[in-house]
mmCIF file of C-alpha atoms and ligand atoms in Angstrom:
data_model
loop_
_atom_site.group_PDB
_atom_site.id
_atom_site.type_symbol
_atom_site.label_atom_id
_atom_site.label_comp_id
_atom_site.label_asym_id
_atom_site.label_seq_id
_atom_site.Cartn_x
_atom_site.Cartn_y
_atom_site.Cartn_z
ATOM 1 C CA MET Y 520 -23.100 -2.386 -9.001
ATOM 2 C CA GLN Y 521 -21.336 0.467 -7.225
ATOM 3 C CA LEU Y 522 -17.874 1.163 -8.681
ATOM 4 C CA LEU Y 523 -15.360 1.915 -5.893
ATOM 5 C CA ASP Y 524 -13.585 4.859 -7.463
ATOM 6 C CA GLY Y 525 -10.064 4.888 -5.936
ATOM 7 C CA LYS Y 526 -8.904 7.580 -8.340
ATOM 8 C CA ALA Y 527 -11.522 10.091 -7.163
ATOM 9 C CA LEU Y 528 -10.942 9.286 -3.523
ATOM 10 C CA ALA Y 529 -7.177 9.520 -3.836
ATOM 11 C CA ALA Y 530 -7.665 12.963 -5.430
ATOM 12 C CA LYS Y 531 -9.701 13.993 -2.395
ATOM 13 C CA ILE Y 532 -6.975 12.760 -0.060
ATOM 14 C CA GLU Y 533 -4.377 14.651 -2.055
ATOM 15 C CA THR Y 534 -6.361 17.812 -1.392
ATOM 16 C CA THR Y 535 -6.262 17.276 2.359
ATOM 17 C CA VAL Y 536 -2.527 16.551 2.111
ATOM 18 C CA VAL Y 537 -1.938 19.761 0.182
ATOM 19 C CA SER Y 538 -3.687 21.779 2.976
ATOM 20 C CA GLY Y 539 -1.651 19.853 5.544
ATOM 21 C CA VAL Y 540 1.576 20.772 3.795
ATOM 22 C CA LYS Y 541 0.600 24.401 3.692
ATOM 23 C CA GLU Y 542 -0.382 24.491 7.329
ATOM 24 C CA LEU Y 543 2.804 22.764 8.405
ATOM 25 C CA LYS Y 544 4.953 25.159 6.249
ATOM 26 C CA ASP Y 545 3.176 28.316 7.511
ATOM 27 C CA LYS Y 546 3.433 27.201 11.099
ATOM 28 C CA THR Y 547 6.972 25.752 11.188
ATOM 29 C CA GLY Y 548 8.674 26.278 7.841
ATOM 30 C CA LEU Y 549 8.952 22.481 7.491
ATOM 31 C CA VAL Y 550 8.393 20.773 4.178
ATOM 32 C CA PRO Y 551 7.681 17.022 4.305
ATOM 33 C CA GLY Y 552 10.422 14.992 2.605
ATOM 34 C CA LEU Y 553 10.293 11.518 1.077
ATOM 35 C CA ALA Y 554 13.387 9.431 0.079
ATOM 36 C CA VAL Y 555 12.842 6.526 -2.308
ATOM 37 C CA ILE Y 556 15.395 3.799 -2.930
ATOM 38 C CA LEU Y 557 15.121 2.153 -6.392
ATOM 39 C CA VAL Y 558 17.413 -0.768 -7.181
ATOM 40 C CA GLY Y 559 17.730 -2.161 -10.698
ATOM 41 C CA GLN Y 560 15.810 -1.734 -13.920
ATOM 42 C CA ASP Y 561 12.449 -3.449 -13.298
ATOM 43 C CA PRO Y 562 10.089 -1.378 -15.477
ATOM 44 C CA ALA Y 563 7.040 -1.838 -13.129
ATOM 45 C CA SER Y 564 9.125 -0.653 -10.124
ATOM 46 C CA ALA Y 565 10.447 2.316 -12.083
ATOM 47 C CA GLU Y 566 6.912 3.198 -13.103
ATOM 48 C CA TYR Y 567 5.646 3.047 -9.451
ATOM 49 C CA VAL Y 568 8.546 5.199 -8.250
ATOM 50 C CA SER Y 569 7.888 7.754 -11.015
ATOM 51 C CA MET Y 570 4.201 7.889 -10.018
ATOM 52 C CA LYS Y 571 5.149 8.393 -6.385
ATOM 53 C CA LYS Y 572 7.608 11.172 -7.292
ATOM 54 C CA LYS Y 573 4.908 12.944 -9.358
ATOM 55 C CA ALA Y 574 2.473 12.695 -6.498
ATOM 56 C CA CYS Y 575 5.049 14.255 -4.112
ATOM 57 C CA ASP Y 576 5.561 17.079 -6.581
ATOM 58 C CA ARG Y 577 1.803 17.677 -6.828
ATOM 59 C CA VAL Y 578 1.286 17.986 -3.017
ATOM 60 C CA GLY Y 579 4.432 20.066 -2.451
ATOM 61 C CA PHE Y 580 6.724 17.484 -0.769
ATOM 62 C CA TYR Y 581 10.468 17.477 -1.103
ATOM 63 C CA SER Y 582 11.434 14.144 -2.628
ATOM 64 C CA VAL Y 583 14.616 12.424 -3.670
ATOM 65 C CA THR Y 584 15.083 9.107 -5.495
ATOM 66 C CA HIS Y 585 18.240 7.066 -4.936
ATOM 67 C CA GLU Y 586 18.614 5.006 -8.138
ATOM 68 C CA MET Y 587 21.039 2.084 -7.803
ATOM 69 C CA PRO Y 588 22.253 -0.488 -10.246
ATOM 70 C CA SER Y 589 21.004 -4.132 -9.796
ATOM 71 C CA ASP Y 590 24.471 -5.329 -8.757
ATOM 72 C CA ILE Y 591 24.708 -2.762 -5.943
ATOM 73 C CA SER Y 592 26.069 -4.181 -2.666
ATOM 74 C CA GLN Y 593 24.030 -4.702 0.498
ATOM 75 C CA ALA Y 594 26.449 -2.369 2.326
ATOM 76 C CA ALA Y 595 25.928 0.438 -0.152
ATOM 77 C CA ILE Y 596 22.127 0.352 0.269
ATOM 78 C CA GLU Y 597 22.521 0.112 4.040
ATOM 79 C CA ASN Y 598 24.676 3.252 3.984
ATOM 80 C CA THR Y 599 22.082 5.132 1.990
ATOM 81 C CA ILE Y 600 19.356 4.158 4.499
ATOM 82 C CA LYS Y 601 21.574 5.277 7.379
ATOM 83 C CA MET Y 602 22.143 8.607 5.614
ATOM 84 C CA MET Y 603 18.411 9.100 5.151
ATOM 85 C CA ASN Y 604 17.755 8.103 8.763
ATOM 86 C CA ASN Y 605 20.004 10.960 9.769
ATOM 87 C CA ASN Y 606 18.919 13.444 7.162
ATOM 88 C CA PRO Y 607 16.739 16.117 8.809
ATOM 89 C CA ASN Y 608 15.042 16.940 5.468
ATOM 90 C CA ILE Y 609 13.705 13.434 5.140
ATOM 91 C CA ASP Y 610 10.541 12.347 6.949
ATOM 92 C CA GLY Y 611 9.828 9.150 5.068
ATOM 93 C CA ILE Y 612 12.001 6.396 3.582
ATOM 94 C CA LEU Y 613 10.611 4.026 1.080
ATOM 95 C CA ILE Y 614 12.460 0.992 -0.346
ATOM 96 C CA GLN Y 615 10.783 -0.018 -3.614
ATOM 97 C CA LEU Y 616 10.270 -3.766 -3.597
ATOM 98 C CA PRO Y 617 11.092 -6.359 -4.813
ATOM 99 C CA LEU Y 618 14.876 -6.092 -4.511
ATOM 100 C CA PRO Y 619 17.410 -8.264 -6.398
ATOM 101 C CA LYS Y 620 18.011 -11.795 -4.948
ATOM 102 C CA HIS Y 621 21.395 -11.080 -3.436
ATOM 103 C CA ILE Y 622 19.967 -8.383 -1.191
ATOM 104 C CA ASP Y 623 18.733 -9.150 2.350
ATOM 105 C CA THR Y 624 15.423 -7.217 2.165
ATOM 106 C CA THR Y 625 14.421 -7.924 5.802
ATOM 107 C CA LYS Y 626 17.689 -6.493 7.094
ATOM 108 C CA LEU Y 627 17.195 -3.324 5.033
ATOM 109 C CA LEU Y 628 13.538 -2.886 6.198
ATOM 110 C CA GLU Y 629 14.722 -3.279 9.843
ATOM 111 C CA LEU Y 630 17.362 -0.656 9.330
ATOM 112 C CA VAL Y 631 14.789 2.064 8.475
ATOM 113 C CA GLU Y 632 14.150 4.345 11.460
ATOM 114 C CA PRO Y 633 10.580 3.359 12.571
ATOM 115 C CA SER Y 634 9.524 7.030 12.758
ATOM 116 C CA LYS Y 635 10.476 7.348 9.036
ATOM 117 C CA ASP Y 636 8.941 3.981 8.015
ATOM 118 C CA VAL Y 637 6.122 5.395 5.849
ATOM 119 C CA ASP Y 638 5.638 1.978 4.146
ATOM 120 C CA GLY Y 639 4.891 0.413 7.551
ATOM 121 C CA PHE Y 640 7.156 -2.573 6.914
ATOM 122 C CA HIS Y 641 9.458 -2.271 9.950
ATOM 123 C CA PRO Y 642 8.684 -4.970 12.574
ATOM 124 C CA TYR Y 643 8.029 -2.195 15.111
ATOM 125 C CA ASN Y 644 5.172 -0.752 13.014
ATOM 126 C CA VAL Y 645 4.007 -4.256 12.005
ATOM 127 C CA GLY Y 646 3.704 -5.232 15.674
ATOM 128 C CA ARG Y 647 1.957 -2.026 16.608
ATOM 129 C CA MET Y 648 -0.478 -2.514 13.723
ATOM 130 C CA VAL Y 649 -1.292 -6.119 14.734
ATOM 131 C CA SER Y 650 -1.885 -4.881 18.307
ATOM 132 C CA ASN Y 651 -4.219 -2.161 16.985
ATOM 133 C CA LEU Y 652 -1.943 0.682 18.209
ATOM 134 C CA ASP Y 653 -1.115 3.862 16.357
ATOM 135 C CA ALA Y 654 1.397 2.922 13.578
ATOM 136 C CA PHE Y 655 2.399 3.602 10.046
ATOM 137 C CA LEU Y 656 0.145 1.259 8.119
ATOM 138 C CA PRO Y 657 1.231 -0.356 4.874
ATOM 139 C CA ALA Y 658 -0.175 1.893 2.163
ATOM 140 C CA THR Y 659 -2.073 -0.605 0.021
ATOM 141 C CA PRO Y 660 -4.180 -2.247 2.836
ATOM 142 C CA PHE Y 661 -4.513 1.137 4.504
ATOM 143 C CA GLY Y 662 -5.963 2.481 1.222
ATOM 144 C CA VAL Y 663 -8.403 -0.439 1.056
ATOM 145 C CA MET Y 664 -9.594 0.323 4.624
ATOM 146 C CA ARG Y 665 -10.033 3.996 3.602
ATOM 147 C CA MET Y 666 -12.206 2.899 0.676
ATOM 148 C CA PHE Y 667 -14.403 0.795 2.996
ATOM 149 C CA GLN Y 668 -14.858 3.867 5.181
ATOM 150 C CA GLU Y 669 -15.612 6.164 2.278
ATOM 151 C CA TYR Y 670 -18.277 3.931 0.851
ATOM 152 C CA GLY Y 671 -19.816 3.095 4.227
ATOM 153 C CA ILE Y 672 -19.003 -0.533 4.004
ATOM 154 C CA GLU Y 673 -19.449 -2.120 7.377
ATOM 155 C CA LEU Y 674 -16.843 -4.707 8.315
ATOM 156 C CA SER Y 675 -17.845 -5.840 11.774
ATOM 157 C CA GLY Y 676 -19.288 -9.342 11.648
ATOM 158 C CA LYS Y 677 -18.655 -9.750 7.921
ATOM 159 C CA ASN Y 678 -17.069 -12.788 6.380
ATOM 160 C CA VAL Y 679 -14.011 -11.517 4.534
ATOM 161 C CA VAL Y 680 -11.725 -13.715 2.382
ATOM 162 C CA VAL Y 681 -8.268 -12.299 1.715
ATOM 163 C CA ILE Y 682 -6.598 -14.104 -1.214
ATOM 164 C CA GLY Y 683 -2.827 -13.743 -1.013
ATOM 165 C CA SER Y 684 -0.751 -13.659 2.201
ATOM 166 C CA SER Y 685 2.255 -11.515 1.309
ATOM 167 C CA ASP Y 686 3.883 -9.335 3.938
ATOM 168 C CA ILE Y 687 3.071 -6.180 1.943
ATOM 169 C CA VAL Y 688 -0.543 -6.801 1.131
ATOM 170 C CA GLY Y 689 -2.335 -9.981 2.350
ATOM 171 C CA LYS Y 690 -1.036 -10.258 5.913
ATOM 172 C CA PRO Y 691 -1.448 -6.586 6.921
ATOM 173 C CA MET Y 692 -4.845 -6.529 5.137
ATOM 174 C CA ALA Y 693 -5.960 -9.441 7.313
ATOM 175 C CA SER Y 694 -4.687 -7.746 10.490
ATOM 176 C CA LEU Y 695 -6.564 -4.493 9.747
ATOM 177 C CA LEU Y 696 -9.726 -6.470 9.016
ATOM 178 C CA ILE Y 697 -9.393 -8.452 12.209
ATOM 179 C CA ASN Y 698 -9.004 -5.191 14.118
ATOM 180 C CA ALA Y 699 -12.211 -3.997 12.419
ATOM 181 C CA LYS Y 700 -13.980 -7.106 13.856
ATOM 182 C CA ALA Y 701 -14.446 -8.932 10.549
ATOM 183 C CA THR Y 702 -14.293 -12.718 10.403
ATOM 184 C CA VAL Y 703 -11.226 -13.235 8.239
ATOM 185 C CA THR Y 704 -10.047 -16.127 6.188
ATOM 186 C CA VAL Y 705 -6.658 -15.863 4.413
ATOM 187 C CA CYS Y 706 -6.036 -18.027 1.325
ATOM 188 C CA ASN Y 707 -2.813 -18.656 -0.588
ATOM 189 C CA SER Y 708 -1.523 -20.720 -3.504
ATOM 190 C CA ARG Y 709 -1.751 -23.937 -1.446
ATOM 191 C CA THR Y 710 -5.420 -23.403 -0.423
ATOM 192 C CA LYS Y 711 -7.292 -26.546 -1.406
ATOM 193 C CA ASP Y 712 -10.676 -25.285 -2.571
ATOM 194 C CA LEU Y 713 -10.472 -21.523 -3.065
ATOM 195 C CA LYS Y 714 -13.969 -21.311 -4.496
ATOM 196 C CA ALA Y 715 -15.535 -22.890 -1.354
ATOM 197 C CA HIS Y 716 -13.992 -20.043 0.638
ATOM 198 C CA THR Y 717 -14.854 -17.222 -1.715
ATOM 199 C CA LEU Y 718 -18.442 -18.407 -2.144
ATOM 200 C CA ALA Y 719 -18.992 -17.930 1.577
ATOM 201 C CA ALA Y 720 -17.526 -14.394 1.633
ATOM 202 C CA ASP Y 721 -19.456 -11.129 1.960
ATOM 203 C CA ILE Y 722 -16.228 -9.414 0.904
ATOM 204 C CA VAL Y 723 -13.261 -10.647 -1.119
ATOM 205 C CA VAL Y 724 -9.932 -8.864 -1.203
ATOM 206 C CA ILE Y 725 -7.684 -10.380 -3.848
ATOM 207 C CA ALA Y 726 -3.914 -9.687 -4.096
ATOM 208 C CA VAL Y 727 -2.212 -12.559 -5.901
ATOM 209 C CA GLY Y 728 -0.729 -11.302 -9.152
ATOM 210 C CA VAL Y 729 -2.617 -13.872 -11.286
ATOM 211 C CA PRO Y 730 -4.631 -12.074 -14.022
ATOM 212 C CA LEU Y 731 -8.422 -12.544 -13.805
ATOM 213 C CA LEU Y 732 -8.172 -15.419 -11.285
ATOM 214 C CA LEU Y 733 -11.488 -14.482 -9.449
ATOM 215 C CA LYS Y 734 -14.519 -15.232 -11.667
ATOM 216 C CA ALA Y 735 -18.212 -14.570 -11.189
ATOM 217 C CA ASP Y 736 -18.962 -18.203 -10.426
ATOM 218 C CA MET Y 737 -16.682 -18.023 -7.397
ATOM 219 C CA VAL Y 738 -18.573 -15.328 -5.452
ATOM 220 C CA LYS Y 739 -22.133 -15.045 -4.130
ATOM 221 C CA ASP Y 740 -24.623 -12.471 -5.377
ATOM 222 C CA GLY Y 741 -24.009 -9.026 -3.901
ATOM 223 C CA ALA Y 742 -20.455 -9.683 -2.759
ATOM 224 C CA ILE Y 743 -18.023 -6.840 -2.430
ATOM 225 C CA ILE Y 744 -14.824 -7.316 -4.420
ATOM 226 C CA ILE Y 745 -11.558 -5.419 -3.844
ATOM 227 C CA ASP Y 746 -9.020 -6.138 -6.568
ATOM 228 C CA VAL Y 747 -5.463 -5.235 -5.539
ATOM 229 C CA GLY Y 748 -3.811 -7.048 -8.437
ATOM 230 C CA ILE Y 749 -2.001 -5.163 -11.213
ATOM 231 C CA ASN Y 750 -1.013 -7.337 -14.136
ATOM 232 C CA ARG Y 751 0.188 -6.290 -17.524
ATOM 233 C CA LEU Y 752 -0.936 -8.733 -20.238
ATOM 234 C CA ASP Y 753 1.256 -9.410 -23.374
ATOM 235 C CA THR Y 754 -1.070 -7.050 -25.254
ATOM 236 C CA GLY Y 755 -0.001 -4.260 -22.922
ATOM 237 C CA LYS Y 756 -3.390 -4.082 -21.240
ATOM 238 C CA LEU Y 757 -3.446 -3.683 -17.439
ATOM 239 C CA VAL Y 758 -5.814 -6.037 -15.678
ATOM 240 C CA GLY Y 759 -6.476 -7.014 -12.077
ATOM 241 C CA ASP Y 760 -6.665 -10.389 -10.337
ATOM 242 C CA ALA Y 761 -10.446 -10.290 -10.640
ATOM 243 C CA ASP Y 762 -12.416 -10.677 -13.860
ATOM 244 C CA PHE Y 763 -14.165 -7.249 -13.842
ATOM 245 C CA GLU Y 764 -16.399 -8.001 -16.836
ATOM 246 C CA SER Y 765 -18.053 -11.071 -15.392
ATOM 247 C CA LEU Y 766 -18.089 -9.859 -11.804
ATOM 248 C CA LYS Y 767 -19.693 -6.532 -12.500
ATOM 249 C CA GLU Y 768 -23.016 -8.285 -13.145
ATOM 250 C CA LYS Y 769 -22.900 -10.189 -9.839
ATOM 251 C CA CYS Y 770 -21.356 -8.113 -7.069
ATOM 252 C CA SER Y 771 -22.616 -5.084 -5.232
ATOM 253 C CA HIS Y 772 -19.299 -3.161 -5.118
ATOM 254 C CA LEU Y 773 -16.199 -3.566 -7.245
ATOM 255 C CA THR Y 774 -12.896 -1.783 -7.732
ATOM 256 C CA PRO Y 775 -11.692 -1.146 -11.258
ATOM 257 C CA VAL Y 776 -8.107 -1.788 -12.435
ATOM 258 C CA PRO Y 777 -6.656 0.711 -13.080
ATOM 259 C CA GLY Y 778 -8.212 3.418 -10.963
ATOM 260 C CA GLY Y 779 -9.154 1.368 -7.901
ATOM 261 C CA VAL Y 780 -6.646 0.381 -5.215
ATOM 262 C CA GLY Y 781 -3.536 1.617 -7.106
ATOM 263 C CA PRO Y 782 -4.176 5.407 -6.659
ATOM 264 C CA MET Y 783 -5.242 4.762 -3.090
ATOM 265 C CA THR Y 784 -1.780 3.260 -2.344
ATOM 266 C CA ILE Y 785 -0.089 6.502 -3.456
ATOM 267 C CA GLY Y 786 -2.665 8.585 -1.522
ATOM 268 C CA MET Y 787 -1.971 6.721 1.659
ATOM 269 C CA LEU Y 788 1.804 6.984 1.164
ATOM 270 C CA LEU Y 789 1.365 10.708 1.024
ATOM 271 C CA LYS Y 790 -0.777 10.565 4.128
ATOM 272 C CA ASN Y 791 1.844 8.599 5.983
ATOM 273 C CA THR Y 792 4.593 10.961 4.963
ATOM 274 C CA ILE Y 793 2.805 14.062 6.232
ATOM 275 C CA LYS Y 794 1.997 12.221 9.406
ATOM 276 C CA ALA Y 795 5.770 11.517 9.784
ATOM 277 C CA ALA Y 796 6.562 15.189 9.224
ATOM 278 C CA LYS Y 797 3.987 16.277 11.746
ATOM 279 C CA LEU Y 798 5.387 13.810 14.342
ATOM 280 C CA ARG Y 799 8.850 15.230 13.728
ATOM 281 C CA GLU Y 800 7.580 18.736 14.215
ATOM 282 C CA LYS Y 801 5.971 17.646 17.490
ATOM 283 C CA ARG Y 802 9.217 15.999 18.707
ATOM 284 C CA GLU Y 803 11.279 19.064 17.737
ATOM 285 C CA THR Y 804 9.026 21.541 19.540
ATOM 286 C CA LYS Y 805 8.877 19.485 22.749
HETATM 287 P P1 NAD G 260 3.274 -11.833 -3.794
HETATM 288 O O1 NAD G 260 3.714 -12.583 -5.017
HETATM 289 O O2 NAD G 260 4.252 -11.372 -2.760
HETATM 290 O O3 NAD G 260 2.146 -12.748 -3.055
HETATM 291 C C1 NAD G 260 1.131 -13.408 -3.742
HETATM 292 C C2 NAD G 260 0.288 -14.183 -2.839
HETATM 293 O O4 NAD G 260 -0.769 -14.744 -3.621
HETATM 294 C C3 NAD G 260 1.017 -15.308 -2.122
HETATM 295 O O5 NAD G 260 0.515 -15.436 -0.785
HETATM 296 C C4 NAD G 260 0.491 -16.583 -2.876
HETATM 297 O O6 NAD G 260 0.478 -17.757 -2.109
HETATM 298 C C5 NAD G 260 -0.864 -16.111 -3.349
HETATM 299 N N1 NAD G 260 -1.322 -16.788 -4.533
HETATM 300 C C6 NAD G 260 -0.631 -16.876 -5.745
HETATM 301 N N2 NAD G 260 -1.380 -17.575 -6.591
HETATM 302 C C7 NAD G 260 -2.538 -17.940 -5.961
HETATM 303 C C8 NAD G 260 -3.610 -18.646 -6.402
HETATM 304 N N3 NAD G 260 -3.780 -19.220 -7.559
HETATM 305 N N4 NAD G 260 -4.650 -18.871 -5.407
HETATM 306 C C9 NAD G 260 -4.538 -18.318 -4.173
HETATM 307 N N5 NAD G 260 -3.459 -17.615 -3.832
HETATM 308 C C10 NAD G 260 -2.470 -17.479 -4.685
HETATM 309 O O7 NAD G 260 2.398 -10.616 -4.314
HETATM 310 P P2 NAD G 260 2.028 -9.169 -3.670
HETATM 311 O O8 NAD G 260 3.212 -8.348 -3.576
HETATM 312 O O9 NAD G 260 1.159 -9.374 -2.510
HETATM 313 O O10 NAD G 260 1.132 -8.579 -4.852
HETATM 314 C C11 NAD G 260 -0.059 -9.198 -5.275
HETATM 315 C C12 NAD G 260 -0.642 -8.431 -6.417
HETATM 316 O O11 NAD G 260 -0.984 -7.149 -6.012
HETATM 317 C C13 NAD G 260 0.284 -8.254 -7.630
HETATM 318 O O12 NAD G 260 -0.481 -8.177 -8.853
HETATM 319 C C14 NAD G 260 0.820 -6.788 -7.400
HETATM 320 O O13 NAD G 260 1.193 -6.195 -8.564
HETATM 321 C C15 NAD G 260 -0.376 -6.163 -6.786
HETATM 322 N N6 NAD G 260 -0.049 -5.020 -5.924
HETATM 323 C C16 NAD G 260 -0.781 -3.912 -6.110
HETATM 324 C C17 NAD G 260 -0.597 -2.788 -5.303
HETATM 325 C C18 NAD G 260 -1.456 -1.603 -5.586
HETATM 326 O O14 NAD G 260 -1.109 -0.530 -5.127
HETATM 327 N N7 NAD G 260 -2.624 -1.770 -6.116
HETATM 328 C C19 NAD G 260 0.373 -2.796 -4.283
HETATM 329 C C20 NAD G 260 1.117 -3.975 -4.068
HETATM 330 C C21 NAD G 260 0.848 -5.076 -4.872
#
């Protein structure tokens, strides 16, 4: 079984981002800037934001985190987004999800200036992605596609099952796979016989948030498994949505958790942010 090492690949991507930052700075004096909006006290969200901030520091980005209490008003978050849209030092804006229930998330995502939408969640970028046009791609599925590329995994003509159909992982993952000419099936919590689908898959991408849901008896010999899930058990241990221990004997390629898709998500966010900075530089020098 070949382990798909997201940690090593993300480190490689960071190195290219570091050179990109240096080149941009030397040429134009610009430093890429990322603004993160973090609402409430959810420990997982706080941890993800802290990891993103550390990654920005490592590659030499300017970054700012707007921390807001969980009872913050919709209007106050909207004002912060508008400020960041107009701030010339900010190239990328990221709203850490999920947000508290009283907040209209869709409205906020639509307010982000599409050229600063480094999470790729604005309908403008979603539409362009679906149409296979240049766009900011959502970092997690973008990272999975980069892993396929790195490990020479051919997608054209393959049967791929995506388990989970969220706007941030499952749906964009399916779009990118369709654009790569895979035959894609998307399953969700209402899918009648999940195993029947996964047994027919050459590749399974699972993003559901259910610890160890995908077991060895659900996949065929030599399948490729991408585990997007990150679940913390009561014991404190981090596990994915796939049962690594049983699957490692059966599949040909497998991502570990941690150290698989997670670091790739951060790597692709950095990539999107430097892309946004370069596009700004291009616009300003026109
Ligand atoms: P979500 O809750 O928004 O969506 C979950 C999806 O899984 C839904 O479509 C639901 O119908 C489906 N689902 C739930 N139970 C199922 C079941 N038993 N069988 C089939 N489908 C089922 O979740 P999300 O935001 O897409 O995140 C999914 C997982 O991925 C979580 O563990 C999350 O922490 C993780 N995640 C990881 C990264 C990363 O960087 N690695 C990024 C985002 C999310």
